[in-house]
mmCIF file of C-alpha atoms in Angstrom:
data_model
loop_
_atom_site.group_PDB
_atom_site.id
_atom_site.type_symbol
_atom_site.label_atom_id
_atom_site.label_comp_id
_atom_site.label_asym_id
_atom_site.label_seq_id
_atom_site.Cartn_x
_atom_site.Cartn_y
_atom_site.Cartn_z
ATOM 1 C CA UNK U 179 74.792 155.408 89.815
ATOM 2 C CA UNK U 180 74.659 151.605 89.664
ATOM 3 C CA UNK U 181 72.232 150.046 87.177
ATOM 4 C CA UNK U 182 71.525 146.318 87.042
ATOM 5 C CA UNK U 183 70.727 145.229 83.476
ATOM 6 C CA UNK U 184 68.654 142.071 83.036
ATOM 7 C CA UNK U 185 67.881 140.393 79.723
ATOM 8 C CA UNK U 186 64.768 138.252 79.773
ATOM 9 C CA UNK U 187 66.139 136.184 76.904
ATOM 10 C CA UNK U 188 68.365 133.145 77.336
ATOM 11 C CA UNK U 189 69.530 133.212 73.694
ATOM 12 C CA UNK U 190 73.274 133.611 73.165
ATOM 13 C CA UNK U 191 72.776 136.275 70.475
ATOM 14 C CA UNK U 192 69.723 137.906 71.995
ATOM 15 C CA UNK U 193 68.621 141.219 70.519
ATOM 16 C CA UNK U 194 67.406 142.176 74.000
ATOM 17 C CA UNK U 195 70.863 141.604 75.508
ATOM 18 C CA UNK U 196 72.330 143.599 72.593
ATOM 19 C CA UNK U 197 69.904 146.409 73.402
ATOM 20 C CA UNK U 198 71.131 146.474 77.013
ATOM 21 C CA UNK U 199 74.740 146.726 75.815
ATOM 22 C CA UNK U 200 73.745 149.535 73.438
ATOM 23 C CA UNK U 201 72.200 151.337 76.424
ATOM 24 C CA UNK U 202 75.482 150.987 78.305
ATOM 25 C CA UNK U 203 77.378 152.537 75.374
ATOM 26 C CA UNK U 204 75.175 155.650 75.303
ATOM 27 C CA UNK U 205 74.674 155.975 79.072
ATOM 28 C CA UNK U 206 75.858 159.019 81.023
ATOM 29 C CA UNK U 207 79.398 158.654 82.353
ATOM 30 C CA UNK U 208 78.233 158.347 85.958
ATOM 31 C CA UNK U 209 76.035 155.340 85.168
ATOM 32 C CA UNK U 210 77.720 152.004 85.934
ATOM 33 C CA UNK U 211 76.112 148.915 84.376
ATOM 34 C CA UNK U 212 76.190 145.482 85.994
ATOM 35 C CA UNK U 213 74.821 142.753 83.722
ATOM 36 C CA UNK U 214 72.948 139.999 85.521
ATOM 37 C CA UNK U 215 73.307 136.806 83.514
ATOM 38 C CA UNK U 216 71.919 134.261 85.967
ATOM 39 C CA UNK U 217 68.291 134.221 84.787
ATOM 40 C CA UNK U 218 68.624 130.655 83.473
ATOM 41 C CA UNK U 219 70.369 129.384 86.614
ATOM 42 C CA UNK U 220 67.690 130.408 89.107
ATOM 43 C CA UNK U 221 65.792 127.483 90.633
ATOM 44 C CA UNK U 222 62.088 127.216 89.908
ATOM 45 C CA UNK U 223 60.203 129.450 92.302
ATOM 46 C CA UNK U 224 58.781 127.548 95.244
ATOM 47 C CA UNK U 225 56.981 129.559 97.946
ATOM 48 C CA UNK U 226 58.001 126.925 100.518
ATOM 49 C CA UNK U 227 61.620 128.026 100.010
ATOM 50 C CA UNK U 228 60.726 131.681 100.509
ATOM 51 C CA UNK U 229 58.810 131.756 103.780
ATOM 52 C CA UNK U 230 59.675 134.286 106.472
ATOM 53 C CA UNK U 231 62.802 133.273 108.345
ATOM 54 C CA UNK U 232 64.001 130.871 105.667
ATOM 55 C CA UNK U 233 67.264 131.172 103.786
ATOM 56 C CA UNK U 234 66.700 131.385 100.024
ATOM 57 C CA UNK U 235 68.859 129.429 97.571
ATOM 58 C CA UNK U 236 72.276 131.049 97.008
ATOM 59 C CA UNK U 237 71.407 132.161 93.456
ATOM 60 C CA UNK U 238 68.312 133.955 94.742
ATOM 61 C CA UNK U 239 70.142 135.562 97.670
ATOM 62 C CA UNK U 240 72.849 136.865 95.318
ATOM 63 C CA UNK U 241 70.250 138.277 92.913
ATOM 64 C CA UNK U 242 68.410 140.034 95.737
ATOM 65 C CA UNK U 243 71.650 141.508 97.117
ATOM 66 C CA UNK U 244 72.657 142.732 93.652
ATOM 67 C CA UNK U 245 69.306 144.431 93.089
ATOM 68 C CA UNK U 246 69.146 145.842 96.601
ATOM 69 C CA UNK U 247 72.526 147.555 96.073
ATOM 70 C CA UNK U 248 71.469 148.979 92.693
ATOM 71 C CA UNK U 249 70.131 152.472 92.172
ATOM 72 C CA UNK U 250 67.966 151.342 89.272
ATOM 73 C CA UNK U 251 67.112 148.392 87.063
ATOM 74 C CA UNK U 252 66.962 148.034 83.288
ATOM 75 C CA UNK U 253 65.020 145.027 81.982
ATOM 76 C CA UNK U 254 64.957 144.094 78.306
ATOM 77 C CA UNK U 255 62.555 141.306 77.474
ATOM 78 C CA UNK U 256 61.376 139.515 74.382
ATOM 79 C CA UNK U 257 57.741 138.625 73.887
ATOM 80 C CA UNK U 258 56.920 134.906 73.765
ATOM 81 C CA UNK U 259 53.342 133.773 73.130
ATOM 82 C CA UNK U 260 52.072 137.275 73.988
ATOM 83 C CA UNK U 261 53.869 137.381 77.331
ATOM 84 C CA UNK U 262 57.243 137.445 79.042
ATOM 85 C CA UNK U 263 59.516 134.390 78.949
ATOM 86 C CA UNK U 264 58.971 131.937 81.809
ATOM 87 C CA UNK U 265 62.550 132.375 83.018
ATOM 88 C CA UNK U 266 62.036 136.119 83.508
ATOM 89 C CA UNK U 267 58.711 135.561 85.260
ATOM 90 C CA UNK U 268 60.484 133.053 87.524
ATOM 91 C CA UNK U 269 63.075 135.725 88.414
ATOM 92 C CA UNK U 270 60.308 138.177 89.260
ATOM 93 C CA UNK U 271 58.474 135.591 91.376
ATOM 94 C CA UNK U 272 61.604 135.258 93.541
ATOM 95 C CA UNK U 273 61.545 139.037 94.101
ATOM 96 C CA UNK U 274 57.904 139.463 95.143
ATOM 97 C CA UNK U 275 58.696 139.198 98.845
ATOM 98 C CA UNK U 276 61.628 141.653 98.756
ATOM 99 C CA UNK U 277 60.520 144.783 100.546
ATOM 100 C CA UNK U 278 63.953 146.312 99.854
ATOM 101 C CA UNK U 279 62.993 146.638 96.196
ATOM 102 C CA UNK U 280 59.818 148.664 96.774
ATOM 103 C CA UNK U 281 59.995 151.909 94.754
ATOM 104 C CA UNK U 282 63.152 150.711 92.955
ATOM 105 C CA UNK U 283 63.113 152.590 89.619
ATOM 106 C CA UNK U 284 62.947 150.290 86.612
ATOM 107 C CA UNK U 285 63.105 151.032 82.912
ATOM 108 C CA UNK U 286 61.741 148.485 80.434
ATOM 109 C CA UNK U 287 63.051 147.783 76.951
ATOM 110 C CA UNK U 288 61.763 145.367 74.349
ATOM 111 C CA UNK U 289 63.472 144.539 71.068
ATOM 112 C CA UNK U 290 60.569 142.634 69.515
ATOM 113 C CA UNK U 291 60.156 143.378 65.827
ATOM 114 C CA UNK U 292 56.387 142.919 66.331
ATOM 115 C CA UNK U 293 56.302 145.639 68.965
ATOM 116 C CA UNK U 294 56.166 143.609 72.173
ATOM 117 C CA UNK U 295 53.183 145.527 73.549
ATOM 118 C CA UNK U 296 51.701 142.565 75.422
ATOM 119 C CA UNK U 297 54.967 141.550 77.119
ATOM 120 C CA UNK U 298 55.664 145.166 78.041
ATOM 121 C CA UNK U 299 52.168 145.611 79.491
ATOM 122 C CA UNK U 300 52.564 142.373 81.442
ATOM 123 C CA UNK U 301 55.869 143.555 82.916
ATOM 124 C CA UNK U 302 54.392 146.923 83.857
ATOM 125 C CA UNK U 303 51.485 145.201 85.590
ATOM 126 C CA UNK U 304 53.692 142.712 87.461
ATOM 127 C CA UNK U 305 56.275 145.263 88.582
ATOM 128 C CA UNK U 306 53.599 147.764 89.598
ATOM 129 C CA UNK U 307 51.970 145.065 91.728
ATOM 130 C CA UNK U 308 55.392 144.532 93.323
ATOM 131 C CA UNK U 309 55.527 148.307 94.048
ATOM 132 C CA UNK U 310 58.523 149.004 91.846
ATOM 133 C CA UNK U 311 58.738 152.471 90.304
ATOM 134 C CA UNK U 312 58.092 151.587 86.651
ATOM 135 C CA UNK U 313 59.115 154.426 84.328
ATOM 136 C CA UNK U 314 56.520 153.423 81.741
ATOM 137 C CA UNK U 315 56.621 156.700 79.808
ATOM 138 C CA UNK U 316 60.389 156.385 79.317
ATOM 139 C CA UNK U 317 60.337 152.662 78.495
ATOM 140 C CA UNK U 318 60.945 151.585 74.895
ATOM 141 C CA UNK U 319 59.559 148.783 72.800
ATOM 142 C CA UNK U 320 59.576 147.739 69.184
ATOM 143 C CA UNK U 321 62.044 147.451 66.370
ATOM 144 C CA UNK U 322 65.503 148.447 67.576
ATOM 145 C CA UNK U 323 66.872 148.737 64.065
ATOM 146 C CA UNK U 324 65.524 152.244 63.525
ATOM 147 C CA UNK U 325 68.049 155.072 63.343
ATOM 148 C CA UNK U 326 66.656 156.818 66.408
ATOM 149 C CA UNK U 327 67.504 154.043 68.881
ATOM 150 C CA UNK U 328 70.589 155.690 70.396
ATOM 151 C CA UNK U 329 68.764 158.987 70.867
ATOM 152 C CA UNK U 330 65.768 157.155 72.366
ATOM 153 C CA UNK U 331 67.986 155.098 74.692
ATOM 154 C CA UNK U 332 69.751 158.260 75.903
ATOM 155 C CA UNK U 333 66.418 159.921 76.655
ATOM 156 C CA UNK U 334 65.208 156.830 78.527
ATOM 157 C CA UNK U 335 68.406 156.607 80.574
ATOM 158 C CA UNK U 336 68.155 160.311 81.374
ATOM 159 C CA UNK U 337 64.674 159.638 82.764
ATOM 160 C CA UNK U 338 66.109 156.823 84.890
ATOM 161 C CA UNK U 339 68.830 159.146 86.215
ATOM 162 C CA UNK U 340 66.556 162.144 86.818
ATOM 163 C CA UNK U 341 65.359 161.208 90.334
ATOM 164 C CA UNK U 342 68.964 160.700 91.430
ATOM 165 C CA UNK U 343 70.048 164.063 90.067
ATOM 166 C CA UNK U 344 67.373 165.605 92.278
ATOM 167 C CA UNK U 345 68.625 163.584 95.260
ATOM 168 C CA UNK U 346 72.133 164.975 94.716
ATOM 169 C CA UNK U 347 70.739 168.503 94.511
ATOM 170 C CA UNK U 348 68.757 167.957 97.719
ATOM 171 C CA UNK U 349 71.876 166.652 99.503
ATOM 172 C CA UNK U 350 73.879 169.663 98.304
ATOM 173 C CA UNK U 351 71.183 172.042 99.545
ATOM 174 C CA UNK U 352 71.064 170.227 102.893
ATOM 175 C CA UNK U 353 74.854 170.268 103.138
ATOM 176 C CA UNK U 354 74.940 173.957 102.315
ATOM 177 C CA UNK U 355 72.146 174.599 104.832
ATOM 178 C CA UNK U 356 73.931 172.586 107.519
ATOM 179 C CA UNK U 357 77.168 174.517 106.908
ATOM 180 C CA UNK U 358 75.263 177.790 107.217
ATOM 181 C CA UNK U 359 73.612 176.632 110.434
ATOM 182 C CA UNK U 360 77.013 175.598 111.846
ATOM 183 C CA UNK U 361 78.386 179.103 111.242
ATOM 184 C CA UNK U 362 75.560 180.757 113.196
#
């Protein structure tokens, strides 16, 4: 299972990026993390560059291809001025028109010591409007220093993996059914 991890912070020693790396350390063995670090290199969103039939800037095309190939997305964002950082909002604006990302499961993390409730709520609202499958009940926010963080991250990642476990079971049942039908 391929997971794209995106930190909404541009800081070199970001606690949100550290939280994503902690998630990778406790993730199930079949979960492969790809860290997207191009948030700060994306051009400012301009709808004129994203009209039907146009070719988006290379950075945007690469981001879309990366996310399209992913099974799920993990976003960890700080809270700035009671919202998400402008660079993360810019990334999301470039993804609004991507029908390939509809129903893409996404888990949200926030390492804000103040809780990050407003940024988290903003992300849930934006991603829901984009028709992503936001796993709000499994998302985490708040102080990441507490001793339960690894356990909480594992539980959140299990929730992200759960729909795919069911897909595998469905494929096995179908395969078994098809083999049985072939024998008849």
